[in-house]
PDB file of C-alpha atoms in Angstrom:
ATOM      1  CA  UNK A   1      51.616 204.566-163.899  1.00 73.00           C
ATOM      2  CA  UNK A   2      53.501 204.901-160.678  1.00 73.00           C
ATOM      3  CA  UNK A   3      56.765 205.721-162.483  1.00 76.00           C
ATOM      4  CA  UNK A   4      55.001 208.339-164.567  1.00 75.00           C
ATOM      5  CA  UNK A   5      53.524 209.955-161.480  1.00 72.00           C
ATOM      6  CA  UNK A   6      56.892 209.943-159.756  1.00 73.00           C
ATOM      7  CA  UNK A   7      58.550 211.529-162.786  1.00 72.00           C
ATOM      8  CA  UNK A   8      55.851 214.239-162.889  1.00 67.00           C
ATOM      9  CA  UNK A   9      56.193 214.838-159.144  1.00 69.00           C
ATOM     10  CA  UNK A  10      60.025 215.267-159.476  1.00 68.00           C
ATOM     11  CA  UNK A  11      59.603 217.679-162.371  1.00 63.00           C
ATOM     12  CA  UNK A  12      56.943 219.700-160.537  1.00 62.00           C
ATOM     13  CA  UNK A  13      59.059 219.834-157.374  1.00 62.00           C
ATOM     14  CA  UNK A  14      62.089 221.036-159.464  1.00 58.00           C
ATOM     15  CA  UNK A  15      60.069 223.712-161.156  1.00 56.00           C
ATOM     16  CA  UNK A  16      58.434 224.964-157.954  1.00 54.00           C
ATOM     17  CA  UNK A  17      61.823 224.881-156.185  1.00 51.00           C
ATOM     18  CA  UNK A  18      63.587 226.649-159.059  1.00 53.00           C
ATOM     19  CA  UNK A  19      60.886 229.413-159.148  1.00 51.00           C
ATOM     20  CA  UNK A  20      61.126 230.037-155.395  1.00 53.00           C
ATOM     21  CA  UNK A  21      64.898 229.883-155.266  1.00 56.00           C
ATOM     22  CA  UNK A  22      66.115 233.509-154.983  1.00 61.00           C
ATOM     23  CA  UNK A  23      69.580 234.573-154.113  1.00 73.00           C
ATOM     24  CA  UNK A  24      70.601 237.670-152.130  1.00 79.00           C
ATOM     25  CA  UNK A  25      71.436 239.676-155.283  1.00 82.00           C
ATOM     26  CA  UNK A  26      67.830 239.040-156.465  1.00 83.00           C
ATOM     27  CA  UNK A  27      66.592 240.379-153.165  1.00 83.00           C
ATOM     28  CA  UNK A  28      68.649 243.552-153.459  1.00 89.00           C
ATOM     29  CA  UNK A  29      67.495 244.291-156.988  1.00 89.00           C
ATOM     30  CA  UNK A  30      63.946 243.496-156.099  1.00 90.00           C
ATOM     31  CA  UNK A  31      64.109 245.897-153.133  1.00 93.00           C
ATOM     32  CA  UNK A  32      65.823 248.681-155.107  1.00 94.00           C
ATOM     33  CA  UNK A  33      63.381 248.434-158.040  1.00 94.00           C
ATOM     34  CA  UNK A  34      60.173 248.310-155.974  1.00 94.00           C
ATOM     35  CA  UNK A  35      61.300 251.005-153.563  1.00 95.00           C
ATOM     36  CA  UNK A  36      62.367 253.328-156.392  1.00 95.00           C
ATOM     37  CA  UNK A  37      59.129 252.872-158.424  1.00 93.00           C
ATOM     38  CA  UNK A  38      56.590 253.055-155.544  1.00 92.00           C
ATOM     39  CA  UNK A  39      58.576 255.879-153.966  1.00 91.00           C
ATOM     40  CA  UNK A  40      58.735 257.755-157.220  1.00 91.00           C
ATOM     41  CA  UNK A  41      54.971 257.449-157.775  1.00 87.00           C
ATOM     42  CA  UNK A  42      54.397 258.658-154.234  1.00 84.00           C
ATOM     43  CA  UNK A  43      56.881 261.547-154.480  1.00 86.00           C
ATOM     44  CA  UNK A  44      55.539 262.816-157.816  1.00 82.00           C
ATOM     45  CA  UNK A  45      51.897 262.750-156.828  1.00 75.00           C
ATOM     46  CA  UNK A  46      52.371 264.004-153.277  1.00 75.00           C
ATOM     47  CA  UNK A  47      53.771 267.231-154.865  1.00 73.00           C
ATOM     48  CA  UNK A  48      50.312 267.913-156.217  1.00 67.00           C
ATOM     49  CA  UNK A  49      48.002 266.626-153.574  1.00 63.00           C
ATOM     50  CA  UNK A  50      47.675 266.703-149.761  1.00 58.00           C
ATOM     51  CA  UNK A  51      48.303 263.358-147.918  1.00 55.00           C
ATOM     52  CA  UNK A  52      44.549 262.734-147.628  1.00 53.00           C
ATOM     53  CA  UNK A  53      43.969 263.231-151.328  1.00 54.00           C
ATOM     54  CA  UNK A  54      47.009 261.238-152.500  1.00 55.00           C
ATOM     55  CA  UNK A  55      44.845 258.783-154.430  1.00 66.00           C
ATOM     56  CA  UNK A  56      47.378 258.272-157.163  1.00 72.00           C
ATOM     57  CA  UNK A  57      49.318 255.731-155.167  1.00 82.00           C
ATOM     58  CA  UNK A  58      46.667 252.987-155.492  1.00 89.00           C
ATOM     59  CA  UNK A  59      46.879 249.570-153.775  1.00 90.00           C
ATOM     60  CA  UNK A  60      47.103 247.580-156.922  1.00 95.00           C
ATOM     61  CA  UNK A  61      50.517 249.044-157.766  1.00 96.00           C
ATOM     62  CA  UNK A  62      51.939 247.313-154.722  1.00 95.00           C
ATOM     63  CA  UNK A  63      50.751 243.996-156.090  1.00 96.00           C
ATOM     64  CA  UNK A  64      52.182 244.880-159.459  1.00 97.00           C
ATOM     65  CA  UNK A  65      55.506 245.715-157.957  1.00 96.00           C
ATOM     66  CA  UNK A  66      55.678 242.224-156.443  1.00 95.00           C
ATOM     67  CA  UNK A  67      55.289 240.713-159.873  1.00 95.00           C
ATOM     68  CA  UNK A  68      57.439 243.009-162.002  1.00 96.00           C
ATOM     69  CA  UNK A  69      60.295 243.229-159.507  1.00 94.00           C
ATOM     70  CA  UNK A  70      60.008 239.928-157.638  1.00 92.00           C
ATOM     71  CA  UNK A  71      59.111 237.411-160.282  1.00 91.00           C
ATOM     72  CA  UNK A  72      60.147 239.123-163.479  1.00 91.00           C
ATOM     73  CA  UNK A  73      59.829 236.097-165.805  1.00 90.00           C
ATOM     74  CA  UNK A  74      56.216 235.359-164.897  1.00 91.00           C
ATOM     75  CA  UNK A  75      53.796 235.851-167.858  1.00 91.00           C
ATOM     76  CA  UNK A  76      51.733 238.144-165.537  1.00 94.00           C
ATOM     77  CA  UNK A  77      54.812 240.389-165.074  1.00 94.00           C
ATOM     78  CA  UNK A  78      55.424 241.200-168.695  1.00 93.00           C
ATOM     79  CA  UNK A  79      54.829 244.762-169.973  1.00 94.00           C
ATOM     80  CA  UNK A  80      51.900 243.791-172.122  1.00 91.00           C
ATOM     81  CA  UNK A  81      50.127 242.386-169.115  1.00 95.00           C
ATOM     82  CA  UNK A  82      51.222 245.066-166.701  1.00 96.00           C
ATOM     83  CA  UNK A  83      50.103 248.029-168.814  1.00 96.00           C
ATOM     84  CA  UNK A  84      47.204 246.378-170.711  1.00 96.00           C
ATOM     85  CA  UNK A  85      45.773 244.652-167.679  1.00 97.00           C
ATOM     86  CA  UNK A  86      45.640 247.841-165.615  1.00 98.00           C
ATOM     87  CA  UNK A  87      44.184 249.998-168.494  1.00 98.00           C
ATOM     88  CA  UNK A  88      41.516 247.408-169.416  1.00 98.00           C
ATOM     89  CA  UNK A  89      40.573 246.961-165.751  1.00 98.00           C
ATOM     90  CA  UNK A  90      40.458 250.716-165.097  1.00 98.00           C
ATOM     91  CA  UNK A  91      38.163 251.285-168.068  1.00 98.00           C
ATOM     92  CA  UNK A  92      35.826 248.438-166.979  1.00 98.00           C
ATOM     93  CA  UNK A  93      35.788 249.662-163.400  1.00 98.00           C
ATOM     94  CA  UNK A  94      35.016 253.215-164.193  1.00 98.00           C
ATOM     95  CA  UNK A  95      32.280 252.167-166.769  1.00 98.00           C
ATOM     96  CA  UNK A  96      30.413 249.963-164.273  1.00 98.00           C
ATOM     97  CA  UNK A  97      30.597 252.636-161.589  1.00 97.00           C
ATOM     98  CA  UNK A  98      29.126 255.095-163.974  1.00 97.00           C
ATOM     99  CA  UNK A  99      26.369 252.660-165.073  1.00 97.00           C
ATOM    100  CA  UNK A 100      25.495 251.458-161.531  1.00 96.00           C
ATOM    101  CA  UNK A 101      26.587 254.282-159.106  1.00 94.00           C
ATOM    102  CA  UNK A 102      23.977 253.350-156.464  1.00 94.00           C
ATOM    103  CA  UNK A 103      24.610 249.625-156.412  1.00 95.00           C
ATOM    104  CA  UNK A 104      28.084 249.033-155.081  1.00 94.00           C
ATOM    105  CA  UNK A 105      27.821 245.311-154.686  1.00 96.00           C
ATOM    106  CA  UNK A 106      26.666 244.855-158.297  1.00 96.00           C
ATOM    107  CA  UNK A 107      29.073 247.325-159.922  1.00 96.00           C
ATOM    108  CA  UNK A 108      31.992 245.982-157.961  1.00 96.00           C
ATOM    109  CA  UNK A 109      31.251 242.414-158.809  1.00 96.00           C
ATOM    110  CA  UNK A 110      30.676 243.078-162.473  1.00 97.00           C
ATOM    111  CA  UNK A 111      33.791 245.262-162.691  1.00 97.00           C
ATOM    112  CA  UNK A 112      36.103 242.650-161.459  1.00 97.00           C
ATOM    113  CA  UNK A 113      34.461 239.801-163.371  1.00 97.00           C
ATOM    114  CA  UNK A 114      34.407 241.644-166.690  1.00 97.00           C
ATOM    115  CA  UNK A 115      37.918 242.928-166.161  1.00 97.00           C
ATOM    116  CA  UNK A 116      39.191 239.386-165.838  1.00 97.00           C
ATOM    117  CA  UNK A 117      37.301 238.231-168.886  1.00 98.00           C
ATOM    118  CA  UNK A 118      38.550 241.170-171.014  1.00 97.00           C
ATOM    119  CA  UNK A 119      42.073 240.679-169.826  1.00 97.00           C
ATOM    120  CA  UNK A 120      41.798 237.027-170.849  1.00 96.00           C
ATOM    121  CA  UNK A 121      40.427 237.979-174.242  1.00 96.00           C
ATOM    122  CA  UNK A 122      43.099 240.561-174.823  1.00 94.00           C
ATOM    123  CA  UNK A 123      45.877 238.346-173.495  1.00 92.00           C
ATOM    124  CA  UNK A 124      46.758 241.030-170.883  1.00 94.00           C
ATOM    125  CA  UNK A 125      45.976 239.127-167.706  1.00 96.00           C
ATOM    126  CA  UNK A 126      47.558 240.847-164.764  1.00 97.00           C
ATOM    127  CA  UNK A 127      46.078 239.827-161.344  1.00 96.00           C
ATOM    128  CA  UNK A 128      46.442 243.305-159.786  1.00 97.00           C
ATOM    129  CA  UNK A 129      44.149 244.593-162.557  1.00 97.00           C
ATOM    130  CA  UNK A 130      41.213 243.105-160.615  1.00 96.00           C
ATOM    131  CA  UNK A 131      42.073 245.478-157.776  1.00 96.00           C
ATOM    132  CA  UNK A 132      42.399 248.378-160.185  1.00 97.00           C
ATOM    133  CA  UNK A 133      38.793 247.742-161.366  1.00 97.00           C
ATOM    134  CA  UNK A 134      37.569 247.333-157.784  1.00 96.00           C
ATOM    135  CA  UNK A 135      39.236 250.567-156.605  1.00 95.00           C
ATOM    136  CA  UNK A 136      37.306 252.498-159.329  1.00 95.00           C
ATOM    137  CA  UNK A 137      34.134 251.371-157.491  1.00 95.00           C
ATOM    138  CA  UNK A 138      35.115 251.365-153.817  1.00 93.00           C
ATOM    139  CA  UNK A 139      37.586 254.291-153.866  1.00 89.00           C
ATOM    140  CA  UNK A 140      37.037 257.623-152.259  1.00 86.00           C
ATOM    141  CA  UNK A 141      34.920 260.439-153.618  1.00 88.00           C
ATOM    142  CA  UNK A 142      38.136 261.912-155.098  1.00 86.00           C
ATOM    143  CA  UNK A 143      38.539 258.772-157.207  1.00 89.00           C
ATOM    144  CA  UNK A 144      34.893 258.737-158.186  1.00 91.00           C
ATOM    145  CA  UNK A 145      35.060 262.390-159.208  1.00 91.00           C
ATOM    146  CA  UNK A 146      37.919 261.570-161.660  1.00 91.00           C
ATOM    147  CA  UNK A 147      35.618 259.482-163.821  1.00 94.00           C
ATOM    148  CA  UNK A 148      37.479 258.296-166.874  1.00 97.00           C
ATOM    149  CA  UNK A 149      40.493 260.410-165.970  1.00 94.00           C
ATOM    150  CA  UNK A 150      41.212 257.615-163.407  1.00 94.00           C
ATOM    151  CA  UNK A 151      42.372 255.591-166.415  1.00 96.00           C
ATOM    152  CA  UNK A 152      45.013 258.178-167.341  1.00 94.00           C
ATOM    153  CA  UNK A 153      46.080 259.265-163.967  1.00 86.00           C
ATOM    154  CA  UNK A 154      46.685 257.462-161.622  1.00 91.00           C
ATOM    155  CA  UNK A 155      46.517 254.274-163.545  1.00 95.00           C
ATOM    156  CA  UNK A 156      48.433 254.985-166.805  1.00 95.00           C
ATOM    157  CA  UNK A 157      50.925 257.380-165.250  1.00 92.00           C
ATOM    158  CA  UNK A 158      51.636 254.987-162.391  1.00 94.00           C
ATOM    159  CA  UNK A 159      51.912 251.982-164.588  1.00 97.00           C
ATOM    160  CA  UNK A 160      54.318 253.772-166.958  1.00 96.00           C
ATOM    161  CA  UNK A 161      56.569 254.721-163.944  1.00 95.00           C
ATOM    162  CA  UNK A 162      56.538 251.111-162.742  1.00 97.00           C
ATOM    163  CA  UNK A 163      57.371 249.924-166.196  1.00 97.00           C
ATOM    164  CA  UNK A 164      60.220 252.492-166.778  1.00 96.00           C
ATOM    165  CA  UNK A 165      61.798 251.551-163.408  1.00 96.00           C
ATOM    166  CA  UNK A 166      61.457 247.872-164.192  1.00 96.00           C
ATOM    167  CA  UNK A 167      63.193 248.299-167.524  1.00 95.00           C
ATOM    168  CA  UNK A 168      66.113 249.997-165.709  1.00 95.00           C
ATOM    169  CA  UNK A 169      66.573 247.899-162.550  1.00 93.00           C
ATOM    170  CA  UNK A 170      65.657 244.557-164.094  1.00 93.00           C
ATOM    171  CA  UNK A 171      68.317 244.951-166.818  1.00 92.00           C
ATOM    172  CA  UNK A 172      71.176 246.380-164.747  1.00 90.00           C
ATOM    173  CA  UNK A 173      72.703 242.938-164.091  1.00 84.00           C
ATOM    174  CA  UNK A 174      73.592 240.104-166.418  1.00 84.00           C
ATOM    175  CA  UNK A 175      71.403 237.537-164.700  1.00 83.00           C
ATOM    176  CA  UNK A 176      68.086 239.640-164.885  1.00 86.00           C
ATOM    177  CA  UNK A 177      66.443 240.211-168.228  1.00 89.00           C
ATOM    178  CA  UNK A 178      63.158 242.125-168.559  1.00 91.00           C
ATOM    179  CA  UNK A 179      60.924 241.776-170.416  1.00 91.00           C
ATOM    180  CA  UNK A 180      61.084 238.073-171.188  1.00 85.00           C
ATOM    181  CA  UNK A 181      59.199 238.502-174.408  1.00 73.00           C
ATOM    182  CA  UNK A 182      60.903 241.137-176.611  1.00 72.00           C
ATOM    183  CA  UNK A 183      57.788 241.441-178.773  1.00 71.00           C
ATOM    184  CA  UNK A 184      55.410 242.383-175.907  1.00 63.00           C
ATOM    185  CA  UNK A 185      54.324 245.583-177.612  1.00 68.00           C
ATOM    186  CA  UNK A 186      52.784 243.691-180.635  1.00 70.00           C
ATOM    187  CA  UNK A 187      49.215 243.708-179.326  1.00 62.00           C
ATOM    188  CA  UNK A 188      47.878 242.476-182.643  1.00 64.00           C
ATOM    189  CA  UNK A 189      49.697 239.102-182.235  1.00 67.00           C
ATOM    190  CA  UNK A 190      47.690 237.025-179.893  1.00 57.00           C
ATOM    191  CA  UNK A 191      50.384 234.550-178.791  1.00 60.00           C
ATOM    192  CA  UNK A 192      53.837 235.040-177.279  1.00 49.00           C
ATOM    193  CA  UNK A 193      56.968 233.886-179.068  1.00 42.00           C
TER     194      UNK A 193
END
């Protein structure tokens, strides 16, 4: 039993160490990708709104950037999870805000919880999606006035920009490959190959 535990400990230590081992080239590509994507979203949307109304640069995109540029091989970083997770969560968030507009604590709690469950069911679990659902409820009046348009813009447009930049920057070098699963777009298949 002791040998088995020791073996599992060494294996876990190796996996954790390998996952956190990042070289300077990785830092550079992570920086360039995330800066380009977030900057591009901010630039495009700031052309159409004043700084106070620039709601299209939502906080959950920052968390997505960490995943899709920093740990590109994570299952949570894959395109199906990135795009599907945000869209499912945005739909859930807006729906509960419309159903319970006067009960923030209830709509926020239900939004996040149902978003997680639906992401699990659809195999699109993306942790920043929880924030996307929450923002639909706790966001400014500008976000609330968007209603279901929130799903299309800022969420879908922003996610597509993040994805396009990830496809470019994560594949510029020979040691970074994104997406890990080349069949990510096959939503009808419930398991990854």
